[in-house]
Amino acid sequence: MAEISKDFKNAGLSQSMLDNLKSLGYLQMTPIQEKGLPLILSGRDFIGQANTGSGKTAAFALGILAKLDMTNHMPQALVLVPTRELSEQVANEIRRLARFTSNIKVLAISGGSEERHKVKSLKQGAHIIVGTPGRITKLLQTGVLITSDIKVLVLDEADRLLEMGTIEEINRIASFIPVDRQTMLFSATFPHGIKTLSASLQEDAAQITIDSQHQTGTTKQIFFKVEGDKNDALLRLLGNYCPESCIIFCNSRETCNKVAGLLRTKKIDSLQIHSDLEQQDRTLILIKFDNKSCRILVATDLAARGLDVKDVSMVINYDLPSDHELYVHRIGRTGRAGQEGLALSLYTHLERAVLRNISAYLKTDCLISEISNLGKLKLFVLRPFMSTIYISGGRKDNIRPGDILGALTKQAGLKAQEVGKIHILEVNSYVAITHDQVDHVIECLNAGKIKGKKFKIGKAS
Ligand code: ADP
Ligand code: MG
């Protein structure tokens, strides 16, 4: 097995943390971790600016975990994030990084149907709290969240926090936290408001900026000139490359609808993510994409911002984004953390100026091709690899991935390779299994028990 690199070994992390990083496949630091972590671990206030997908979460999570006193059950770190699903994602990444510490409690507070359980959990003690400003404000005002022992305050996606709320709201939250705290601010872009925010919340902050030009290295980028119809070009890209997983980006909601409609008429399974979906629907869409029950996600920039979907093998820009930063953001979804990615863009002669702008920004000549270089459009299917089933129990029932895997292999007799990713949420769980086992699994698990309890099991629709 590959060895963990010197930069991690020399960072002053515990041996059990190093073992855990290795088991997660974090063998080398990303640039923001390499430059930022020594400063973060030194306890200084910190500003980190780096592209989406560059490992900012782990940078602050390692800082938080190093400071945690496990004998104290009071909240010791507060992470503010702009959206509900980010609070779940960030909490999950922290949990993964904390796997070696038993009994650590990381709580995502984000409203929605699970709120009641969360407040109960919080009252029972939690070490790290992740939440949106709105929900956190509420918990502070009602006195449910006790801040006296909080030593670390993180503002994740600070640019976006500012877009969604006000500086006053964030300042008000910060005023509840002891002043001798460490305050860290992370952002992919650096609008003016961030300086103001830093000035009011931080003291002598160290700042690290990683240029996005240096972050597209492992992704192959090809720009396809389209003379006629983009729909035809899109189908040819999909048919030719048959991506295992793919995000198709469009500039507007309308175009997304159009593309999703096109795929539907061609019987190609896809899911569309947009910003006014119900929270539960959004979560399920992302789980299905992550666990390979759906191979294509159609999205606008707004809907996809901040989402950490792993291992996307290909990104297609159905439209070129109006802005080069956005372009780098989009293609940052593929080729993450050292894996090779593929970013294909369609452009018409009307978008040539945008392409020149992107090319200048990337400081390279863009690789230009023509759709006619691809094979003729033939019939193809991109059948998902897995199907998702839901289980009506989750973290509140102390269900762990091993319990679900155990039920699937022992009660339903599945082989390990017939089981995909398992996602455990607060009140329910989702697991991916191969298509041919769906009915059998639903029947078996409904008849049996998990952790000694009966749950409802069904197809996640
Ligand atoms: P950001 O917050 O900068 O957008 P994330 O923290 O969400 O990025 O990280 C992106 C992905 O990279 C995540 O899937 C994370 O698990 C992974 N990752 C982070 N650090 C490393 C590392 N050192 N080695 C490998 N993968 C990493
Ligand atoms: Mg992030």
Short mmCIF file of C-alpha atoms and ligand atoms in Angstrom, two decimals:
data_model
loop_
_atom_site.label_atom_id
_atom_site.label_comp_id
_atom_site.label_asym_id
_atom_site.label_seq_id
_atom_site.Cartn_x
_atom_site.Cartn_y
_atom_site.Cartn_z
CA MET A 1 0.00 0.00 0.00
CA ALA A 2 1.18 3.50 -0.78
CA GLU A 3 2.83 5.38 2.04
CA ILE A 4 1.67 8.59 3.60
CA SER A 5 3.85 11.51 2.55
CA LYS A 6 6.39 13.43 4.62
CA ASP A 7 4.32 16.61 4.74
CA PHE A 8 1.58 14.79 6.65
CA LYS A 9 4.11 12.92 8.81
CA ASN A 10 5.89 16.11 9.80
CA ALA A 11 2.79 18.12 10.57
CA GLY A 12 2.70 17.12 14.22
CA LEU A 13 -0.45 15.01 13.92
CA SER A 14 -0.95 11.98 16.17
CA GLN A 15 -0.01 8.52 14.90
CA SER A 16 -3.65 7.40 15.02
CA MET A 17 -4.60 10.39 12.88
CA LEU A 18 -1.87 9.52 10.39
CA ASP A 19 -3.13 5.93 10.23
CA ASN A 20 -6.63 7.19 9.67
CA LEU A 21 -5.53 9.59 6.92
CA LYS A 22 -3.82 6.70 5.23
CA SER A 23 -6.95 4.56 5.45
CA LEU A 24 -8.91 7.42 3.86
CA GLY A 25 -6.41 7.58 1.03
CA TYR A 26 -5.18 11.03 2.08
CA LEU A 27 -1.55 10.32 1.33
CA GLN A 28 -0.46 13.76 0.25
CA MET A 29 -1.54 17.17 1.37
CA THR A 30 -3.39 19.37 -1.07
CA PRO A 31 -1.75 22.80 -1.58
CA ILE A 32 -4.04 24.61 0.86
CA GLN A 33 -3.34 21.96 3.49
CA GLU A 34 0.38 22.05 2.87
CA LYS A 35 0.63 25.82 3.21
CA GLY A 36 -2.22 26.33 5.67
CA LEU A 37 -2.03 23.49 8.15
CA PRO A 38 1.13 24.58 9.96
CA LEU A 39 -0.43 28.01 10.54
CA ILE A 40 -3.76 26.53 11.53
CA LEU A 41 -2.18 24.09 13.97
CA SER A 42 -0.18 26.94 15.49
CA GLY A 43 -3.51 28.39 16.64
CA ARG A 44 -3.39 31.60 14.60
CA ASP A 45 -6.39 33.22 13.03
CA PHE A 46 -6.44 32.17 9.42
CA ILE A 47 -7.83 33.06 6.01
CA GLY A 48 -7.66 30.34 3.36
CA GLN A 49 -8.61 30.96 -0.22
CA ALA A 50 -8.61 28.02 -2.62
CA ASN A 51 -10.82 26.54 -5.26
CA THR A 52 -13.75 24.21 -4.59
CA GLY A 53 -12.54 20.66 -4.09
CA SER A 54 -9.13 21.65 -2.80
CA GLY A 55 -9.48 20.09 0.65
CA LYS A 56 -10.30 23.14 2.75
CA THR A 57 -12.58 21.13 5.04
CA ALA A 58 -9.80 18.80 6.13
CA ALA A 59 -7.51 21.81 6.66
CA PHE A 60 -9.75 23.28 9.35
CA ALA A 61 -11.06 19.94 10.60
CA LEU A 62 -7.56 18.77 11.46
CA GLY A 63 -7.03 22.04 13.30
CA ILE A 64 -10.24 21.57 15.28
CA LEU A 65 -9.58 17.93 16.10
CA ALA A 66 -6.08 18.70 17.35
CA LYS A 67 -7.54 21.13 19.89
CA LEU A 68 -10.41 19.02 21.14
CA ASP A 69 -10.62 17.95 24.76
CA MET A 70 -12.56 14.69 24.66
CA THR A 71 -13.20 14.65 28.39
CA ASN A 72 -15.25 17.81 27.98
CA HIS A 73 -18.69 17.26 26.43
CA MET A 74 -19.43 20.91 25.82
CA PRO A 75 -19.25 22.31 22.27
CA GLN A 76 -15.67 23.33 21.51
CA ALA A 77 -15.86 24.30 17.87
CA LEU A 78 -18.48 26.02 15.74
CA VAL A 79 -18.44 25.86 11.96
CA LEU A 80 -20.76 28.20 10.04
CA VAL A 81 -21.73 27.14 6.52
CA PRO A 82 -24.13 28.75 4.04
CA THR A 83 -26.47 25.85 3.28
CA ARG A 84 -28.08 22.89 4.91
CA GLU A 85 -26.50 20.24 2.79
CA LEU A 86 -23.10 21.74 3.33
CA SER A 87 -23.61 21.40 7.04
CA GLU A 88 -24.20 17.67 6.55
CA GLN A 89 -21.26 17.33 4.21
CA VAL A 90 -18.85 19.20 6.41
CA ALA A 91 -20.01 17.29 9.49
CA ASN A 92 -19.47 14.03 7.61
CA GLU A 93 -15.97 14.96 6.52
CA ILE A 94 -15.11 15.86 10.12
CA ARG A 95 -16.55 12.53 11.30
CA ARG A 96 -14.44 10.66 8.76
CA LEU A 97 -11.35 12.47 9.92
CA ALA A 98 -12.24 11.77 13.54
CA ARG A 99 -12.89 8.07 13.05
CA PHE A 100 -10.06 7.09 15.36
CA THR A 101 -11.52 9.05 18.28
CA SER A 102 -14.36 7.05 19.72
CA ASN A 103 -17.38 8.89 21.09
CA ILE A 104 -16.70 12.10 19.30
CA LYS A 105 -19.93 13.87 18.53
CA VAL A 106 -20.19 16.09 15.48
CA LEU A 107 -23.59 17.65 15.04
CA ALA A 108 -24.98 19.24 11.89
CA ILE A 109 -27.67 21.72 12.79
CA SER A 110 -29.55 22.75 9.74
CA GLY A 111 -33.27 22.81 10.27
CA GLY A 112 -35.69 20.65 8.40
CA SER A 113 -37.39 17.52 9.56
CA GLU A 114 -34.54 16.26 11.72
CA GLU A 115 -34.27 19.37 13.87
CA ARG A 116 -36.01 17.97 16.92
CA HIS A 117 -33.61 15.05 17.23
CA LYS A 118 -30.65 17.36 16.76
CA VAL A 119 -31.65 19.68 19.55
CA LYS A 120 -32.06 16.64 21.78
CA SER A 121 -28.60 15.42 20.73
CA LEU A 122 -27.14 18.83 21.41
CA LYS A 123 -28.55 18.82 24.93
CA GLN A 124 -26.90 15.43 25.50
CA GLY A 125 -23.52 16.91 24.62
CA ALA A 126 -21.63 17.48 21.37
CA HIS A 127 -18.05 18.49 20.60
CA ILE A 128 -18.31 20.11 17.21
CA ILE A 129 -21.30 22.00 15.83
CA VAL A 130 -21.81 22.71 12.14
CA GLY A 131 -24.71 24.84 11.00
CA THR A 132 -26.18 27.65 8.99
CA PRO A 133 -26.24 31.15 10.55
CA GLY A 134 -30.02 31.18 10.77
CA ARG A 135 -30.27 27.98 12.79
CA ILE A 136 -27.28 28.76 14.95
CA THR A 137 -28.70 32.18 15.82
CA LYS A 138 -31.89 30.50 16.96
CA LEU A 139 -30.02 28.05 19.18
CA LEU A 140 -28.00 30.88 20.69
CA GLN A 141 -31.07 32.98 21.40
CA THR A 142 -32.90 30.09 23.03
CA GLY A 143 -29.80 29.26 25.07
CA VAL A 144 -29.67 25.67 23.78
CA LEU A 145 -26.18 26.13 22.38
CA ILE A 146 -23.70 26.88 25.15
CA THR A 147 -20.65 28.70 23.82
CA SER A 148 -18.45 29.15 26.86
CA ASP A 149 -16.04 26.37 25.84
CA ILE A 150 -15.85 27.12 22.13
CA LYS A 151 -12.23 27.62 21.12
CA VAL A 152 -12.51 27.53 17.36
CA LEU A 153 -14.87 29.43 15.07
CA VAL A 154 -14.83 28.59 11.35
CA LEU A 155 -16.62 30.44 8.56
CA ASP A 156 -16.69 28.02 5.66
CA GLU A 157 -17.52 29.36 2.20
CA ALA A 158 -17.38 32.84 3.65
CA ASP A 159 -18.13 34.44 0.27
CA ARG A 160 -21.36 32.56 0.11
CA LEU A 161 -22.22 33.21 3.76
CA LEU A 162 -22.02 36.88 2.91
CA GLU A 163 -24.22 36.49 -0.16
CA MET A 164 -26.91 34.80 1.88
CA GLY A 165 -26.84 36.76 5.08
CA THR A 166 -25.37 39.85 6.58
CA ILE A 167 -22.12 40.73 8.25
CA GLU A 168 -24.18 41.83 11.26
CA GLU A 169 -25.70 38.38 11.63
CA ILE A 170 -22.28 36.73 11.62
CA ASN A 171 -20.86 39.32 13.98
CA ARG A 172 -23.76 38.72 16.34
CA ILE A 173 -23.04 34.98 16.36
CA ALA A 174 -19.34 35.61 16.92
CA SER A 175 -20.11 37.89 19.85
CA PHE A 176 -21.38 34.83 21.71
CA ILE A 177 -18.01 33.05 21.37
CA PRO A 178 -15.16 33.74 23.81
CA VAL A 179 -12.69 36.23 22.35
CA ASP A 180 -9.58 34.13 22.94
CA ARG A 181 -10.82 31.76 20.23
CA GLN A 182 -9.13 30.88 16.95
CA THR A 183 -11.15 32.24 14.03
CA MET A 184 -10.74 30.77 10.55
CA LEU A 185 -12.28 31.93 7.34
CA PHE A 186 -12.38 29.86 4.14
CA SER A 187 -13.52 30.91 0.74
CA ALA A 188 -13.15 30.05 -2.93
CA THR A 189 -13.43 33.66 -4.03
CA PHE A 190 -12.45 36.84 -2.28
CA PRO A 191 -15.06 39.57 -2.57
CA HIS A 192 -14.54 42.79 -0.69
CA GLY A 193 -16.84 41.87 2.17
CA ILE A 194 -14.40 39.21 3.33
CA LYS A 195 -11.85 41.84 4.32
CA THR A 196 -14.48 43.60 6.38
CA LEU A 197 -15.52 40.33 7.95
CA SER A 198 -11.94 39.45 8.78
CA ALA A 199 -11.31 42.87 10.28
CA SER A 200 -14.23 42.53 12.65
CA LEU A 201 -13.70 38.90 13.65
CA GLN A 202 -9.99 38.17 13.44
CA GLU A 203 -6.75 39.32 14.88
CA ASP A 204 -3.46 39.23 13.01
CA ALA A 205 -4.79 36.60 10.61
CA ALA A 206 -2.39 34.66 8.41
CA GLN A 207 -3.63 34.45 4.84
CA ILE A 208 -2.92 31.76 2.26
CA THR A 209 -4.17 31.97 -1.32
CA ILE A 210 -3.84 29.15 -3.83
CA ASP A 211 -4.26 30.29 -7.45
CA SER A 212 -6.80 28.35 -9.37
CA GLN A 213 -4.43 28.07 -12.34
CA HIS A 214 -2.47 25.57 -10.33
CA GLN A 215 -5.43 23.41 -9.59
CA THR A 216 -6.51 22.07 -12.94
CA GLY A 217 -3.38 20.04 -13.58
CA THR A 218 -4.82 16.55 -13.50
CA THR A 219 -7.87 17.31 -15.58
CA LYS A 220 -7.88 16.92 -19.33
CA GLN A 221 -9.84 19.75 -20.92
CA ILE A 222 -11.24 19.68 -24.44
CA PHE A 223 -13.34 22.39 -26.07
CA PHE A 224 -15.67 21.26 -28.84
CA LYS A 225 -16.75 23.71 -31.48
CA VAL A 226 -20.42 23.24 -32.30
CA GLU A 227 -21.74 24.43 -35.65
CA GLY A 228 -25.30 23.20 -35.46
CA ASP A 229 -27.31 21.85 -32.60
CA LYS A 230 -25.85 21.57 -29.10
CA ASN A 231 -28.24 18.78 -28.20
CA ASP A 232 -26.84 16.57 -30.89
CA ALA A 233 -23.31 17.43 -29.77
CA LEU A 234 -24.14 16.62 -26.16
CA LEU A 235 -25.50 13.21 -27.07
CA ARG A 236 -22.41 12.49 -29.10
CA LEU A 237 -20.16 13.35 -26.19
CA LEU A 238 -22.12 11.10 -23.86
CA GLY A 239 -22.29 8.27 -26.38
CA ASN A 240 -18.61 8.50 -27.17
CA TYR A 241 -17.19 8.83 -23.70
CA CYS A 242 -19.81 6.80 -21.77
CA PRO A 243 -18.78 8.43 -18.48
CA GLU A 244 -19.21 6.48 -15.29
CA SER A 245 -20.49 9.67 -13.74
CA CYS A 246 -20.99 13.09 -15.24
CA ILE A 247 -22.21 16.53 -14.30
CA ILE A 248 -23.67 18.59 -17.13
CA PHE A 249 -23.49 22.30 -16.35
CA CYS A 250 -25.81 24.82 -17.96
CA ASN A 251 -25.93 28.57 -17.48
CA SER A 252 -29.63 28.79 -16.71
CA ARG A 253 -32.38 26.86 -15.12
CA GLU A 254 -34.27 26.86 -18.42
CA THR A 255 -31.39 25.22 -20.25
CA CYS A 256 -31.13 22.62 -17.50
CA ASN A 257 -34.80 21.79 -17.95
CA LYS A 258 -34.27 21.52 -21.69
CA VAL A 259 -31.26 19.23 -21.33
CA ALA A 260 -33.00 17.04 -18.75
CA GLY A 261 -35.98 16.81 -21.10
CA LEU A 262 -33.73 15.85 -24.00
CA LEU A 263 -32.12 13.05 -21.98
CA ARG A 264 -35.53 11.83 -20.92
CA THR A 265 -36.72 11.52 -24.51
CA LYS A 266 -33.56 9.54 -25.27
CA LYS A 267 -34.25 7.27 -22.26
CA ILE A 268 -31.01 8.28 -20.58
CA ASP A 269 -31.41 8.41 -16.82
CA SER A 270 -30.46 11.73 -15.29
CA LEU A 271 -31.27 13.81 -12.26
CA GLN A 272 -31.55 17.56 -12.16
CA ILE A 273 -30.52 19.61 -9.21
CA HIS A 274 -31.85 23.12 -8.81
CA SER A 275 -31.99 25.54 -5.98
CA ASP A 276 -35.64 25.41 -5.08
CA LEU A 277 -35.91 21.69 -4.54
CA GLU A 278 -37.11 20.51 -1.15
CA GLN A 279 -34.17 19.70 1.10
CA GLN A 280 -35.05 16.00 1.28
CA ASP A 281 -35.22 15.72 -2.49
CA ARG A 282 -31.86 17.42 -2.87
CA THR A 283 -30.25 15.12 -0.38
CA LEU A 284 -31.64 12.04 -2.07
CA ILE A 285 -30.51 13.23 -5.52
CA LEU A 286 -26.98 13.75 -4.27
CA ILE A 287 -26.94 10.39 -2.52
CA LYS A 288 -28.13 8.65 -5.68
CA PHE A 289 -25.46 10.35 -7.74
CA ASP A 290 -22.78 9.58 -5.18
CA ASN A 291 -23.75 5.90 -4.82
CA LYS A 292 -23.92 5.31 -8.58
CA SER A 293 -27.70 4.92 -8.83
CA CYS A 294 -27.62 7.77 -11.31
CA ARG A 295 -24.77 8.59 -13.65
CA ILE A 296 -25.77 12.03 -14.90
CA LEU A 297 -26.52 15.14 -12.93
CA VAL A 298 -27.73 18.29 -14.69
CA ALA A 299 -27.03 21.46 -12.75
CA THR A 300 -26.63 25.21 -12.76
CA ASP A 301 -23.66 26.81 -11.00
CA LEU A 302 -25.86 28.09 -8.25
CA ALA A 303 -27.40 24.71 -7.48
CA ALA A 304 -24.05 22.94 -7.54
CA ARG A 305 -21.99 25.38 -5.53
CA GLY A 306 -20.13 23.94 -2.62
CA LEU A 307 -21.40 20.45 -3.23
CA ASP A 308 -18.84 17.80 -2.66
CA VAL A 309 -19.72 14.99 -5.00
CA LYS A 310 -16.77 12.68 -5.18
CA ASP A 311 -15.16 10.89 -8.10
CA VAL A 312 -17.00 12.58 -10.92
CA SER A 313 -15.35 11.10 -13.97
CA MET A 314 -16.45 13.83 -16.36
CA VAL A 315 -17.82 17.35 -16.43
CA ILE A 316 -19.58 18.68 -19.50
CA ASN A 317 -20.13 22.39 -19.98
CA TYR A 318 -23.21 22.51 -22.14
CA ASP A 319 -22.72 26.28 -22.10
CA LEU A 320 -19.44 27.98 -21.40
CA PRO A 321 -19.76 29.83 -18.11
CA SER A 322 -19.74 33.60 -18.38
CA ASP A 323 -16.77 33.87 -16.06
CA HIS A 324 -13.39 32.12 -15.96
CA GLU A 325 -13.53 31.60 -12.19
CA LEU A 326 -16.78 29.73 -12.67
CA TYR A 327 -15.16 27.59 -15.31
CA VAL A 328 -12.41 26.55 -12.93
CA HIS A 329 -15.01 25.89 -10.25
CA ARG A 330 -17.03 23.66 -12.51
CA ILE A 331 -14.18 21.55 -13.75
CA GLY A 332 -12.89 21.27 -10.19
CA ARG A 333 -15.59 18.62 -9.69
CA THR A 334 -13.61 16.15 -11.74
CA GLY A 335 -10.00 15.12 -11.24
CA ARG A 336 -10.16 15.70 -7.51
CA ALA A 337 -7.35 14.99 -5.15
CA GLY A 338 -4.94 13.68 -7.72
CA GLN A 339 -7.23 11.59 -9.90
CA GLU A 340 -7.34 12.30 -13.60
CA GLY A 341 -10.52 14.03 -14.68
CA LEU A 342 -12.10 14.97 -17.97
CA ALA A 343 -13.75 18.31 -18.69
CA LEU A 344 -15.51 18.74 -22.04
CA SER A 345 -17.00 22.02 -23.13
CA LEU A 346 -19.31 22.87 -25.98
CA TYR A 347 -19.08 26.29 -27.56
CA THR A 348 -20.61 28.05 -30.52
CA HIS A 349 -19.08 30.94 -32.45
CA LEU A 350 -21.05 33.28 -30.17
CA GLU A 351 -19.05 31.99 -27.22
CA ARG A 352 -15.60 32.43 -28.78
CA ALA A 353 -14.79 35.50 -26.74
CA VAL A 354 -15.58 33.63 -23.53
CA LEU A 355 -13.30 30.83 -24.62
CA ARG A 356 -10.46 33.30 -25.27
CA ASN A 357 -10.99 34.71 -21.82
CA ILE A 358 -10.81 31.27 -20.21
CA SER A 359 -7.76 30.35 -22.23
CA ALA A 360 -5.97 33.54 -21.17
CA TYR A 361 -6.81 32.85 -17.57
CA LEU A 362 -5.57 29.27 -17.69
CA LYS A 363 -2.39 30.56 -19.31
CA THR A 364 -2.42 27.69 -21.79
CA ASP A 365 -3.74 27.11 -25.27
CA CYS A 366 -7.01 25.30 -24.92
CA LEU A 367 -7.31 21.99 -26.69
CA ILE A 368 -9.89 22.57 -29.41
CA SER A 369 -11.67 19.81 -31.24
CA GLU A 370 -14.70 19.40 -33.45
CA ILE A 371 -17.74 17.33 -32.76
CA SER A 372 -17.30 15.79 -36.20
CA ASN A 373 -14.08 14.22 -34.92
CA LEU A 374 -16.21 12.02 -32.69
CA GLY A 375 -17.92 8.96 -34.10
CA LYS A 376 -21.40 9.18 -35.57
CA LEU A 377 -24.25 9.45 -33.11
CA LYS A 378 -25.35 5.95 -32.29
CA LEU A 379 -27.82 4.57 -29.85
CA PHE A 380 -26.45 4.11 -26.37
CA VAL A 381 -27.61 3.61 -22.82
CA LEU A 382 -25.97 4.85 -19.67
CA ARG A 383 -27.59 2.47 -17.28
CA PRO A 384 -26.93 3.24 -13.63
CA PHE A 385 -24.77 0.67 -11.88
CA MET A 386 -26.87 0.48 -8.74
CA SER A 387 -30.33 1.06 -7.25
CA THR A 388 -31.00 2.83 -3.97
CA ILE A 389 -33.15 1.48 -1.18
CA TYR A 390 -34.10 3.35 1.96
CA ILE A 391 -34.25 2.15 5.53
CA SER A 392 -36.46 3.99 8.02
CA GLY A 393 -33.70 4.14 10.67
CA GLY A 394 -30.55 6.22 11.02
CA ARG A 395 -28.08 7.75 13.45
CA LYS A 396 -30.75 8.32 16.06
CA ASP A 397 -31.21 4.52 16.15
CA ASN A 398 -27.43 4.09 16.45
CA ILE A 399 -27.32 2.38 13.08
CA ARG A 400 -23.83 2.13 11.63
CA PRO A 401 -22.76 1.10 8.13
CA GLY A 402 -21.65 -2.28 9.48
CA ASP A 403 -25.17 -3.03 10.73
CA ILE A 404 -26.66 -2.46 7.30
CA LEU A 405 -23.90 -4.35 5.54
CA GLY A 406 -24.40 -7.19 8.02
CA ALA A 407 -28.15 -7.34 7.35
CA LEU A 408 -27.56 -7.35 3.60
CA THR A 409 -24.92 -10.06 3.62
CA LYS A 410 -26.26 -12.26 6.41
CA GLN A 411 -30.05 -11.89 6.18
CA ALA A 412 -30.34 -11.28 2.45
CA GLY A 413 -27.27 -13.29 1.45
CA LEU A 414 -25.76 -10.57 -0.76
CA LYS A 415 -22.12 -10.69 -1.74
CA ALA A 416 -20.04 -7.69 -0.75
CA GLN A 417 -19.69 -6.62 -4.38
CA GLU A 418 -23.46 -6.41 -4.71
CA VAL A 419 -23.55 -3.68 -2.06
CA GLY A 420 -22.53 -0.11 -2.81
CA LYS A 421 -22.26 3.00 -0.69
CA ILE A 422 -24.18 3.32 2.54
CA HIS A 423 -25.39 6.75 3.67
CA ILE A 424 -26.65 7.09 7.21
CA LEU A 425 -28.66 10.22 8.02
CA GLU A 426 -30.24 11.23 11.29
CA VAL A 427 -33.58 9.45 10.93
CA ASN A 428 -33.12 7.23 7.88
CA SER A 429 -30.48 5.59 5.72
CA TYR A 430 -29.86 4.77 2.09
CA VAL A 431 -27.89 1.95 0.57
CA ALA A 432 -27.01 1.15 -3.02
CA ILE A 433 -27.36 -2.43 -4.24
CA THR A 434 -27.26 -4.05 -7.65
CA HIS A 435 -30.55 -3.89 -9.59
CA ASP A 436 -31.29 -7.61 -9.62
CA GLN A 437 -31.26 -7.81 -5.83
CA VAL A 438 -33.72 -4.99 -5.09
CA ASP A 439 -36.94 -6.97 -4.63
CA HIS A 440 -35.19 -9.75 -2.76
CA VAL A 441 -33.49 -7.32 -0.36
CA ILE A 442 -36.68 -5.37 0.33
CA GLU A 443 -38.52 -8.60 1.14
CA CYS A 444 -35.76 -10.03 3.37
CA LEU A 445 -35.02 -6.90 5.35
CA ASN A 446 -38.69 -6.08 5.92
CA ALA A 447 -39.07 -9.54 7.42
CA GLY A 448 -35.96 -9.23 9.59
CA LYS A 449 -34.46 -6.76 12.04
CA ILE A 450 -31.50 -4.40 12.14
CA LYS A 451 -29.89 -3.77 15.52
CA GLY A 452 -32.75 -5.77 17.01
CA LYS A 453 -35.36 -3.38 15.66
CA LYS A 454 -37.93 -3.49 12.88
CA PHE A 455 -37.59 -0.87 10.15
CA LYS A 456 -39.44 -0.08 6.95
CA ILE A 457 -37.39 -0.83 3.85
CA GLY A 458 -38.31 0.21 0.33
CA LYS A 459 -37.15 1.54 -3.00
CA ALA A 460 -35.96 5.12 -2.75
CA SER A 461 -37.92 6.94 -5.43
P1 ADP B 1 -13.25 22.30 -0.53
O1 ADP B 1 -13.93 22.55 0.79
O2 ADP B 1 -11.96 23.00 -0.67
O3 ADP B 1 -14.17 22.56 -1.68
P2 ADP B 1 -13.29 19.58 0.30
O4 ADP B 1 -12.82 19.79 1.64
O5 ADP B 1 -14.76 19.32 0.12
O6 ADP B 1 -12.88 20.77 -0.64
O7 ADP B 1 -12.45 18.37 -0.33
C1 ADP B 1 -12.67 17.83 -1.62
C2 ADP B 1 -12.43 16.34 -1.65
O8 ADP B 1 -11.04 16.04 -1.47
C3 ADP B 1 -13.14 15.61 -0.54
O9 ADP B 1 -13.74 14.47 -1.12
C4 ADP B 1 -12.07 15.22 0.44
O10 ADP B 1 -12.44 14.03 1.09
C5 ADP B 1 -10.87 15.06 -0.46
N1 ADP B 1 -9.57 15.35 0.19
C6 ADP B 1 -9.27 16.38 1.02
N2 ADP B 1 -7.97 16.37 1.37
C7 ADP B 1 -7.41 15.31 0.74
C8 ADP B 1 -6.09 14.77 0.69
N3 ADP B 1 -5.07 15.32 1.36
N4 ADP B 1 -5.89 13.68 -0.06
C9 ADP B 1 -6.92 13.11 -0.74
N5 ADP B 1 -8.19 13.56 -0.75
C10 ADP B 1 -8.44 14.66 -0.02
MG MG B 2 -15.62 23.46 1.28
#
